[in-house]
Amino acid sequence: DGGITQSPKYLFRKEGQNVTLSCEQNLNHDAMYWYRQDPGQGLRLIYYSQIVNDFQKGDIAEGYSVSREKKESFPLTVTSAQKNPTAFYLCASSIGNRFEQFFGPGTRLTVL
Amino acid sequence: AQKVTQAQTEISVVEKEDVTLDCVYETRDTTYYLFWYKQPPSGELVFLIRRNSFDEQNEISGRYSWNFQKSTSSFNFTITASQVVDSAVYFCALRDTDKLIFGTGTRLQVFP
């Protein structure tokens, strides 16, 4: 089955620790995206990548980092510099920027 | 400015009622793309529709229909004969260059 997987579904970390969220897709999509969603709010773009080894900052990139070494993988690291990291993180991919994005199931990160 | 406004924060209906979710957009582009997504309680965003600005025909898919009006910059979504399974948060989005701009979403609750 083609799709996007994110792991883990729930993640707990202590304050001050970096944490990496996984996102993998087997849809052969070129573009991948990371969004953050806070309770009762819309999605805010963190980072996106349109091609391997290239990525761009979104609207709220501070405190986050990404890599795109393989077409199918786009991991997101939430660093200790992110002041309020507790949120729901969604990964998405698309064939290209004109087309619809398909989303993974999300990772709910709680920093204690 | 590129912007999507979903003024309805929450809507409650009783099963079998029709309901319309509003979406108003602002864009500087002459050609643009609009999208609707559904986010059920599980959290994963489900793609519903993509609409090109040069195609003003309204679209119907089962109980779902979309009314695109360039004159009022609106792309409204109607669910006919709503069902409990339609309960979710619905997001409207606008493509901005190589990313999507999401509205803040409308939470729809359908009661039996």
Tab-separated table of C-alpha atoms in Angstrom, chain A residues 6 8 10 12-13 15-16 20 22 30-31 35 38 44 49 53-55 67 76-79 84 95 102-104 107:
chain	number	residue	atom	x	y	z
A	6	GLN	CA	4.983	8.839	10.751
A	8	PRO	CA	5.886	7.260	16.689
A	10	TYR	CA	2.898	9.630	20.624
A	12	PHE	CA	7.243	12.207	25.275
A	13	ARG	CA	10.484	14.039	25.945
A	15	GLU	CA	12.609	19.680	28.340
A	16	GLY	CA	16.004	20.450	26.850
A	20	THR	CA	13.563	13.532	15.842
A	22	SER	CA	10.196	10.299	11.372
A	30	ASP	CA	9.054	14.843	-4.980
A	31	ALA	CA	7.821	17.344	-2.395
A	35	TYR	CA	3.353	21.222	9.667
A	38	ASP	CA	-1.809	23.511	18.066
A	44	ARG	CA	1.491	26.153	10.226
A	49	SER	CA	11.484	20.225	0.492
A	53	ASN	CA	19.191	17.602	-0.654
A	54	ASP	CA	17.236	20.844	-0.727
A	55	PHE	CA	14.720	22.340	1.693
A	67	SER	CA	17.237	16.824	6.252
A	76	LEU	CA	12.180	16.645	11.518
A	77	THR	CA	14.293	17.415	14.576
A	78	VAL	CA	12.745	19.491	17.313
A	79	THR	CA	15.649	21.107	19.100
A	84	ASN	CA	7.056	25.567	23.022
A	95	ILE	CA	3.796	15.135	-6.618
A	102	PHE	CA	-1.326	13.844	1.228
A	103	PHE	CA	-0.834	13.628	4.952
A	104	GLY	CA	0.522	11.112	7.376
A	107	THR	CA	2.927	12.538	15.786
